[in-house]
PDB file of C-alpha atoms in Angstrom:
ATOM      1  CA  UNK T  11      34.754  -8.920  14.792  1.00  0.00           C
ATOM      2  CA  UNK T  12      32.532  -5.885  14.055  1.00  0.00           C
ATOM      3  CA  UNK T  13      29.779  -6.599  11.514  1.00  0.00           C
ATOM      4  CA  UNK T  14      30.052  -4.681   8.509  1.00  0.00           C
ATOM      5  CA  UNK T  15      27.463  -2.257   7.651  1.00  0.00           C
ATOM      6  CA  UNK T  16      25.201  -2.957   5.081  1.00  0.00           C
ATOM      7  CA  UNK T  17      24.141   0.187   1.965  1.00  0.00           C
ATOM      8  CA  UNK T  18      21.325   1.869   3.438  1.00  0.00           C
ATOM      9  CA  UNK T  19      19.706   2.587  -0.295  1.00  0.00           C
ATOM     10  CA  UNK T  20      20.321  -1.217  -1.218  1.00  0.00           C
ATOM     11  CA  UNK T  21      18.885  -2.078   2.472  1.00  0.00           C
ATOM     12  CA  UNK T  22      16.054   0.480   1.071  1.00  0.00           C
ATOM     13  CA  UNK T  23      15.542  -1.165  -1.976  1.00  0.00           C
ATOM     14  CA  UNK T  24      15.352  -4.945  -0.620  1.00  0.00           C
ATOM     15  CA  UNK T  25      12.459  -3.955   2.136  1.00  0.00           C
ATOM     16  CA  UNK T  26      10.597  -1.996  -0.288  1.00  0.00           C
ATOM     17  CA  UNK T  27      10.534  -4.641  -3.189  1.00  0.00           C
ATOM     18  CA  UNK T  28       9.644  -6.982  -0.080  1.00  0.00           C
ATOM     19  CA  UNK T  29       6.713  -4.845   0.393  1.00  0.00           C
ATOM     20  CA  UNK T  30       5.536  -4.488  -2.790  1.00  0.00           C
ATOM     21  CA  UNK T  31       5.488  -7.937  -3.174  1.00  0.00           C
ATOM     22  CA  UNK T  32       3.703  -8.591  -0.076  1.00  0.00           C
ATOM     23  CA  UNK T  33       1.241  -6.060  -1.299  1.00  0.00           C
ATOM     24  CA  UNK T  34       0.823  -8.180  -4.846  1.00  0.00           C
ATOM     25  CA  UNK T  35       0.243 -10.981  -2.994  1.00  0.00           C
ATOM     26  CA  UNK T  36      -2.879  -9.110  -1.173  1.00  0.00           C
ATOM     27  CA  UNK T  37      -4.255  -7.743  -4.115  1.00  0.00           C
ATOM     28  CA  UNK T  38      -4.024 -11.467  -5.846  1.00  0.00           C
ATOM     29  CA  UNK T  39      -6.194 -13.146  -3.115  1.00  0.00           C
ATOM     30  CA  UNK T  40      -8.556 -10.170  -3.188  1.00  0.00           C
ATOM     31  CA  UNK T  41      -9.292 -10.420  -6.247  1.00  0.00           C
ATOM     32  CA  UNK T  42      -9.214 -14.258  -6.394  1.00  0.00           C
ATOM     33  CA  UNK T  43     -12.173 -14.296  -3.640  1.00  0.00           C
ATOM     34  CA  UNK T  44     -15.618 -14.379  -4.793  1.00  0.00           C
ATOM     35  CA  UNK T  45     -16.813 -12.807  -1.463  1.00  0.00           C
ATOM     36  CA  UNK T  46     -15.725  -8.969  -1.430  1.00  0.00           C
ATOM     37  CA  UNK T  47     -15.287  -8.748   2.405  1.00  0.00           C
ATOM     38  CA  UNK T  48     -13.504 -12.060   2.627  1.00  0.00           C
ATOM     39  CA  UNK T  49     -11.188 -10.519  -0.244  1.00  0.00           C
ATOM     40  CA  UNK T  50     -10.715  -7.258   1.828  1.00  0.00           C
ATOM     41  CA  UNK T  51     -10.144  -9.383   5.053  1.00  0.00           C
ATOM     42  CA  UNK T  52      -7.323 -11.485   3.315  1.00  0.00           C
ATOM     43  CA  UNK T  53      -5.397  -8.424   1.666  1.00  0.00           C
ATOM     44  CA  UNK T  54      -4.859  -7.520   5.029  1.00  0.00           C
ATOM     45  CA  UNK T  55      -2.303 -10.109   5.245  1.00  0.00           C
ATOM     46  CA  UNK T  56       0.020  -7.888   3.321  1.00  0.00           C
ATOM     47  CA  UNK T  57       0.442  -4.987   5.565  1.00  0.00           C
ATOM     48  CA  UNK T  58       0.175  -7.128   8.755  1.00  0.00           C
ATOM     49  CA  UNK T  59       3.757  -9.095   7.409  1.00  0.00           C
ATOM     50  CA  UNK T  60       5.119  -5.271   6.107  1.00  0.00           C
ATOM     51  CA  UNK T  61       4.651  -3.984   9.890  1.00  0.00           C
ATOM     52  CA  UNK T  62       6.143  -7.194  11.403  1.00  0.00           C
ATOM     53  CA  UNK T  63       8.880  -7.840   9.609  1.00  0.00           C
ATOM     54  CA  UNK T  64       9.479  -4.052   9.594  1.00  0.00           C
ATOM     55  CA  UNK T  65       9.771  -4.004   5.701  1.00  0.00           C
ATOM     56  CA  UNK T  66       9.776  -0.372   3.619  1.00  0.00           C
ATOM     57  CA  UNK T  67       6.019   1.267   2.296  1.00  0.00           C
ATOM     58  CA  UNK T  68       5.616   4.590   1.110  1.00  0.00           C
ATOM     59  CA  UNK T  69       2.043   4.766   2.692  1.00  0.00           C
ATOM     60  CA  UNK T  70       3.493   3.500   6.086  1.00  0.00           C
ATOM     61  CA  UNK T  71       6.796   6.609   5.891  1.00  0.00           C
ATOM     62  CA  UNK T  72       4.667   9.118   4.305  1.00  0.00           C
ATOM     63  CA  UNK T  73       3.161  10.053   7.180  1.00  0.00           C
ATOM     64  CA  UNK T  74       6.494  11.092   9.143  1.00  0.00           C
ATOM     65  CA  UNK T  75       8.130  13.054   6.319  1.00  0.00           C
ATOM     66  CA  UNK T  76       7.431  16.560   8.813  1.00  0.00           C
ATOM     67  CA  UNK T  77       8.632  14.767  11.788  1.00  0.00           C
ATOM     68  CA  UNK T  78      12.230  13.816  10.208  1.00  0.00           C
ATOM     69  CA  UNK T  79      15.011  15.511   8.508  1.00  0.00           C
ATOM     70  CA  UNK T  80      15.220  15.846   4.540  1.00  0.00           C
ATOM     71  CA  UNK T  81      17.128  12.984   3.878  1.00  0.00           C
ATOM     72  CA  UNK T  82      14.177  10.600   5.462  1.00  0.00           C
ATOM     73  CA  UNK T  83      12.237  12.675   2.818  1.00  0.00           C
ATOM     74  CA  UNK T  84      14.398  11.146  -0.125  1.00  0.00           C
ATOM     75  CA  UNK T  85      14.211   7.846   1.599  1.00  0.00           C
ATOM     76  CA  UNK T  86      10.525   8.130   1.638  1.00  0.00           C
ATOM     77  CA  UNK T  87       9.624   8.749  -2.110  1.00  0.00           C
ATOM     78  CA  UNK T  88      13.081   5.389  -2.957  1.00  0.00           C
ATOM     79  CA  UNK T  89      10.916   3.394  -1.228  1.00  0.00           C
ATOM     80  CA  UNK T  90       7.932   4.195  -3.414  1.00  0.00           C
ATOM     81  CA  UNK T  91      10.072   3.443  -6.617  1.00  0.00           C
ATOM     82  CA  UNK T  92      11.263   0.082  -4.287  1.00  0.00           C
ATOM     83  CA  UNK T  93       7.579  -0.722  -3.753  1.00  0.00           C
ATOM     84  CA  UNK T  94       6.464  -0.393  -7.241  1.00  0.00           C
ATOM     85  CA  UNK T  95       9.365  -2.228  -8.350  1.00  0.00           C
ATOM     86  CA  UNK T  96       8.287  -5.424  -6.413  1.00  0.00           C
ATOM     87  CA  UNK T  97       4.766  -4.730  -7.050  1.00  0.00           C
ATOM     88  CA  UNK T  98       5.317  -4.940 -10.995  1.00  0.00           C
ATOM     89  CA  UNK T  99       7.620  -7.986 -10.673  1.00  0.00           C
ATOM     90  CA  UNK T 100       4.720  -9.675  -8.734  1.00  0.00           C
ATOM     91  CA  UNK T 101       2.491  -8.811 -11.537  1.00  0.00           C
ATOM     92  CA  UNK T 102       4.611 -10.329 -13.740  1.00  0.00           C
ATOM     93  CA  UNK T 103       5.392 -13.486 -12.451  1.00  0.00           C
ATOM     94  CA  UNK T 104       1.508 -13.586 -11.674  1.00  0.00           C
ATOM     95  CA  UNK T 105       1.371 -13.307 -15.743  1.00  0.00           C
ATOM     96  CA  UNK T 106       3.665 -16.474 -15.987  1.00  0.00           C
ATOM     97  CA  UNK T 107       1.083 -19.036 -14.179  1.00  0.00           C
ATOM     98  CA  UNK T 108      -2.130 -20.274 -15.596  1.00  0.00           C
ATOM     99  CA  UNK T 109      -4.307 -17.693 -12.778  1.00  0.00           C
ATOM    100  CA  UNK T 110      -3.566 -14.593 -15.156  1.00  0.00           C
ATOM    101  CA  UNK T 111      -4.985 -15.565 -18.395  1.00  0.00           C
ATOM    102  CA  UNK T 112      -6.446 -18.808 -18.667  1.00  0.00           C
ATOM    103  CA  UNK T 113      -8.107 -20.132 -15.319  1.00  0.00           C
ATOM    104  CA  UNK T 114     -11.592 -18.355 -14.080  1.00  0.00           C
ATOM    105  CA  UNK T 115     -11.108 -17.099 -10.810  1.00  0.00           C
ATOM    106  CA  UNK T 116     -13.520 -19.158  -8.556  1.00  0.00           C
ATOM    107  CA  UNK T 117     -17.431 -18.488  -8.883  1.00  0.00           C
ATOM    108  CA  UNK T 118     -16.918 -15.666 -11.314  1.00  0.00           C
ATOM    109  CA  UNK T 119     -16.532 -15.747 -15.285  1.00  0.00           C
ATOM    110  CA  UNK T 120     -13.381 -13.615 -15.339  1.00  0.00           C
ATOM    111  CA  UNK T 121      -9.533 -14.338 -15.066  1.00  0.00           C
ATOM    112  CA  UNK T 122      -7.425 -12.342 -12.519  1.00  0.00           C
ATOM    113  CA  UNK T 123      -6.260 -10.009 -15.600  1.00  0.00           C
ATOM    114  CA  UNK T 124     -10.066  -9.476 -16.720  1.00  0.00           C
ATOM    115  CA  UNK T 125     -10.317  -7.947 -13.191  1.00  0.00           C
ATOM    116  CA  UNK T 126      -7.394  -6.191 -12.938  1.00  0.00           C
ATOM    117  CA  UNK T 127      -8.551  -4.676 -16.038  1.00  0.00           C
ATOM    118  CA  UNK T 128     -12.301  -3.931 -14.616  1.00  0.00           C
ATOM    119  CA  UNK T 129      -9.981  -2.173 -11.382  1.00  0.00           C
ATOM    120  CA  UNK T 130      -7.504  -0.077 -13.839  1.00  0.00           C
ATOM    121  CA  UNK T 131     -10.494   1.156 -16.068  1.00  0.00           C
ATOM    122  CA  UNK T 132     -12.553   2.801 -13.448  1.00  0.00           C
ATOM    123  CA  UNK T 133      -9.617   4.632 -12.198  1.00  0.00           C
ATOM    124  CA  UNK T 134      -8.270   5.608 -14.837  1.00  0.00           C
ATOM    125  CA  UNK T 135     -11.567   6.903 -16.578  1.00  0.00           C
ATOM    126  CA  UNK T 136     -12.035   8.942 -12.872  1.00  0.00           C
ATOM    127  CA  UNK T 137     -11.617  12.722 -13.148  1.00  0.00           C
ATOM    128  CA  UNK T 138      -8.012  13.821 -11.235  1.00  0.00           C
ATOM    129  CA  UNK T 139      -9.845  15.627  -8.490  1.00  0.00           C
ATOM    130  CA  UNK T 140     -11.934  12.462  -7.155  1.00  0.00           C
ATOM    131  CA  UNK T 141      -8.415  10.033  -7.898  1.00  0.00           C
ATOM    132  CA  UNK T 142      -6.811  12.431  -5.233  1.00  0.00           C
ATOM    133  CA  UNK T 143      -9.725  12.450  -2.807  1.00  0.00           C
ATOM    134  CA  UNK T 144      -9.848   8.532  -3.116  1.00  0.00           C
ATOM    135  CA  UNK T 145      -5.701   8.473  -2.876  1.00  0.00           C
ATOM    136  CA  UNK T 146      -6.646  11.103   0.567  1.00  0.00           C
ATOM    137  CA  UNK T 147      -8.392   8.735   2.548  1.00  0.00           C
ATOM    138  CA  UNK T 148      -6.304   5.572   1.846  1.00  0.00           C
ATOM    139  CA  UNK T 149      -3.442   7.639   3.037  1.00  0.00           C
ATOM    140  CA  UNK T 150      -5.404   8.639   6.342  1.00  0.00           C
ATOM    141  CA  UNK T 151      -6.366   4.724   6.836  1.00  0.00           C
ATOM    142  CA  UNK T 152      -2.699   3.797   6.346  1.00  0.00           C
ATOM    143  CA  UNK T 153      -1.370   6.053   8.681  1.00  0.00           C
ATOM    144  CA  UNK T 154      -4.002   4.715  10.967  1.00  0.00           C
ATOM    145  CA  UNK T 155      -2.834   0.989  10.731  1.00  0.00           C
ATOM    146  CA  UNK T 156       0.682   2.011  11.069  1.00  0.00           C
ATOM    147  CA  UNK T 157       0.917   4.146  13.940  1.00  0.00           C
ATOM    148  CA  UNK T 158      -1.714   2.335  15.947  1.00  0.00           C
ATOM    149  CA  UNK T 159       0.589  -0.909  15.000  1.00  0.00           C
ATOM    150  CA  UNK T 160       3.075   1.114  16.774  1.00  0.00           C
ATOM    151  CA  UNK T 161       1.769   1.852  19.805  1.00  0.00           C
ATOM    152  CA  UNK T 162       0.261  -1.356  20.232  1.00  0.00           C
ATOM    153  CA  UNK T 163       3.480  -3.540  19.803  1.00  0.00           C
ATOM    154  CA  UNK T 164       4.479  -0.871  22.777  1.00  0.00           C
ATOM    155  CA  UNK T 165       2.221  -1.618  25.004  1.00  0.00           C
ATOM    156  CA  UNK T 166       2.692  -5.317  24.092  1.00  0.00           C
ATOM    157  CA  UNK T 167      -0.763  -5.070  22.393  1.00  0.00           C
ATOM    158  CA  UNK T 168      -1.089  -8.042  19.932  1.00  0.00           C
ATOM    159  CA  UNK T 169      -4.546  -8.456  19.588  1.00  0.00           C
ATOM    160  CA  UNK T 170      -4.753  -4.402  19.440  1.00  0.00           C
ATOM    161  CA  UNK T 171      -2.424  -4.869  16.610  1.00  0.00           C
ATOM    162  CA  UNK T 172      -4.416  -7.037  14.416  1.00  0.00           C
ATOM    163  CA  UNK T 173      -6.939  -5.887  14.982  1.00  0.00           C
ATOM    164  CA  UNK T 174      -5.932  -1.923  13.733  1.00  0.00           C
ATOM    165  CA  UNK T 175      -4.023  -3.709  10.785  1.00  0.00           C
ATOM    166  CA  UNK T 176      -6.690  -5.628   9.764  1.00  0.00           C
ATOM    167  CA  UNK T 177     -10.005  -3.267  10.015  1.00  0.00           C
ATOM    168  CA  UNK T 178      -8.141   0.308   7.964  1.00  0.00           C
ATOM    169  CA  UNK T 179      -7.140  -2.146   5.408  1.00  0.00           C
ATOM    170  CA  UNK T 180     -10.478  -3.757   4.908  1.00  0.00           C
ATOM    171  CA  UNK T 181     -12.229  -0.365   4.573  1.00  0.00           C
ATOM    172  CA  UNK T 182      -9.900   0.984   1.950  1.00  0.00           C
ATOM    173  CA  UNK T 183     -10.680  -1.585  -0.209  1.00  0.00           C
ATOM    174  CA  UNK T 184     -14.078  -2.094   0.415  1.00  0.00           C
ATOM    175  CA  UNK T 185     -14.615   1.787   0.188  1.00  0.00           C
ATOM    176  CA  UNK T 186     -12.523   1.239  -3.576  1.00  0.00           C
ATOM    177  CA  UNK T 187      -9.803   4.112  -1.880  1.00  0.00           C
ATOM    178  CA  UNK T 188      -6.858   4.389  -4.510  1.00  0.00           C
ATOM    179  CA  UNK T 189      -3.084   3.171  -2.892  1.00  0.00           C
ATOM    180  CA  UNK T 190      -0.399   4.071  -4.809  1.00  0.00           C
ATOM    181  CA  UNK T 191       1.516   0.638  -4.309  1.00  0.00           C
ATOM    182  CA  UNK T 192      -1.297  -1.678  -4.990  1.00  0.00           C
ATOM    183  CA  UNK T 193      -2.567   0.290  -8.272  1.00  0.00           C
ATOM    184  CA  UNK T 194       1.110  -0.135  -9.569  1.00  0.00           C
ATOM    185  CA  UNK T 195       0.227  -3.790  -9.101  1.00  0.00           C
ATOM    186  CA  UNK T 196      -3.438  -3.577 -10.671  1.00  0.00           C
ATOM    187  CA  UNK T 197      -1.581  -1.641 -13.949  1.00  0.00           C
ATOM    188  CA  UNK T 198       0.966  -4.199 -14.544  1.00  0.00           C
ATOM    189  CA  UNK T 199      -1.715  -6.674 -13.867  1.00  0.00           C
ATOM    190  CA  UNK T 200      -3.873  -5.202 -16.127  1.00  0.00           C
ATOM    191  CA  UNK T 201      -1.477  -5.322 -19.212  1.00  0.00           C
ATOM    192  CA  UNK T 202      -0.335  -1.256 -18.682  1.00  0.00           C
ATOM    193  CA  UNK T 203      -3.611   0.314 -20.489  1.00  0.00           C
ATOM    194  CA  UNK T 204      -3.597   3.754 -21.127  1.00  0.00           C
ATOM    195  CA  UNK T 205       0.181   4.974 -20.185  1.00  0.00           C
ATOM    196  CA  UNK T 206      -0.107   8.566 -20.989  1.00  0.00           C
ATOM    197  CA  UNK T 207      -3.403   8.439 -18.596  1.00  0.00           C
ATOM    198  CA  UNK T 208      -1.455   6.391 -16.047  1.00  0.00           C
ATOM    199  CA  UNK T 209       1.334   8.958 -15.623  1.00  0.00           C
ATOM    200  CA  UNK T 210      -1.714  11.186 -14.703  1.00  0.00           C
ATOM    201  CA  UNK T 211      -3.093   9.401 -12.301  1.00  0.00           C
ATOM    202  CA  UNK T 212      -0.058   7.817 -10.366  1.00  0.00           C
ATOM    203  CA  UNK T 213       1.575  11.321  -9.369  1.00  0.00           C
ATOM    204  CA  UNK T 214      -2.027  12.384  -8.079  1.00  0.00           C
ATOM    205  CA  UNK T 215      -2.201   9.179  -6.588  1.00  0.00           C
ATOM    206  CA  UNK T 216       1.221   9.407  -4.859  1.00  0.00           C
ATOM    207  CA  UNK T 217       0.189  12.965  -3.705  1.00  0.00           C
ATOM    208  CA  UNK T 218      -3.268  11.854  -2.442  1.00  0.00           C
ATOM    209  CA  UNK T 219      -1.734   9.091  -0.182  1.00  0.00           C
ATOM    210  CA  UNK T 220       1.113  11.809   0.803  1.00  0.00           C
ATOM    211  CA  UNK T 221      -1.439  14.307   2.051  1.00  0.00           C
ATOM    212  CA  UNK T 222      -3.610  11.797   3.846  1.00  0.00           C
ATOM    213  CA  UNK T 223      -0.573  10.118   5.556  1.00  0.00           C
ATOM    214  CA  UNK T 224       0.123  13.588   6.840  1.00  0.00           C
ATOM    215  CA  UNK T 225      -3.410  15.030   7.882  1.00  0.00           C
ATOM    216  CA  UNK T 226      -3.541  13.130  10.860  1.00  0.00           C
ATOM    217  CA  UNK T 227      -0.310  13.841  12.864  1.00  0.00           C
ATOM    218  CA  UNK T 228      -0.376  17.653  11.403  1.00  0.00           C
ATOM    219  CA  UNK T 229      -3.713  18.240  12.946  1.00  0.00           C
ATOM    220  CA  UNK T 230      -2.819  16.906  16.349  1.00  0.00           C
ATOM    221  CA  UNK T 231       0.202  19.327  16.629  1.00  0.00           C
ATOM    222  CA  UNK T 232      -2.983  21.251  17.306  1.00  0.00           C
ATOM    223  CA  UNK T 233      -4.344  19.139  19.875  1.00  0.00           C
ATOM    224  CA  UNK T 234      -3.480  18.778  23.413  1.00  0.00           C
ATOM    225  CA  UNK T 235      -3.265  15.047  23.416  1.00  0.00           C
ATOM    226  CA  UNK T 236      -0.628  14.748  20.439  1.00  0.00           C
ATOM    227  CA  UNK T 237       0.539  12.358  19.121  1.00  0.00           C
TER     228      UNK T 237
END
């Protein structure tokens, strides 16, 4: 009997939510660790279970959008919507336990939504320009983690493939880069401060991650070891 085919844009919708929930989860023990590097090490977690279970992220697509047709382009910017979907659920089921509001996060004097907060105010208060440099570089470390990923899994790589998971992440946090799916998190973390500043920053977010995700296999069309 011939399995019937599941809705692509539901099948879209389930991976990305998946994803932005894994992401939540990252960006709840990062900020739940004392230690900065430990937190950075531990968010990784997120993006390792997105590339193995082959779940949907905007800043893992975005970099293929000139290698596919225009329909993988539409795709692309659902799962976005998808991811910040399941990232704002997470936040708000976060808001439901005693971690968001009432319990101090261990060794500091702050709640998870005190530094949420602390995360959402320095971006927010950052001019445009630096937001899409910041967005720029997380885009170029994502791409990074997902195509190496890739080609390690092909050469049946595993340790490879933690390993260039693991190390892009850690930088773009510990380097305070901005990612698109995460900060959807941080905002509905926060309490959603400043909307009409928020639909600033997100688009130049979402652009800055674009345009990163993108500089790396553009510039080796130029090269003669492409990609």
């Amino acid at each position: 009997m011939e399995k019937k085919q599941k809705n692509k844009w539901l099948s879209f919708l389930a991976d990305g939510m998946l994803s932005g929930l894994m992401i939540g989860i990252g960006c709840v023990v990062s900020m739940s660790c004392e230690n900065r590097y430990l937190g950075a090490f531990l968010f990784s977690l997120g993006l390792f279970c997105i590339v193995q279970f082959q779940y949907g992220l905007y800043t893992g697509k975005v970099g293929y959008i000139f290698d596919r047709d225009k329909a993988y382009l539409g795709e692309t910017f659902f799962t976005f919507l998808a991811n910040a979907i399941g990232a704002g659920l997470t936040a708000g089921i976060v808001h439901l336990t005693r971690f968001a509001t009432e319990t101090k996060v261990n060794g500091m004097d702050v709640t998870l939504m005190d530094r949420a907060q602390t995360t959402m105010s320095a971006k927010l208060d950052d001019s445009l320009l630096s937001s899409f440099v910041l967005a720029f570089f997380c885009g170029i470390l994502m791409f990074s983690a997902v195509e190496g990923s890739r080609r390690c899994n092909e050469k049946k790589n595993f340790i490879g493939g933690v390993f260039i998971v693991v190390m892009p992440i850690m930088v773009f946090i510990l380097s305070g880069f901005n990612h698109c799916v995460a900060d959807a998190f941080y905002y509905c973390m926060a309490g959603c401060p400043n909307p009409l500043r928020a639909l600033c920053y997100f688009p130049v977010a979402i652009l800055g991650n674009l345009c990163g995700g993108v500089c790396i296999p553009l510039l080796k069309r130029l090269s003669r070891n492409p990609l």
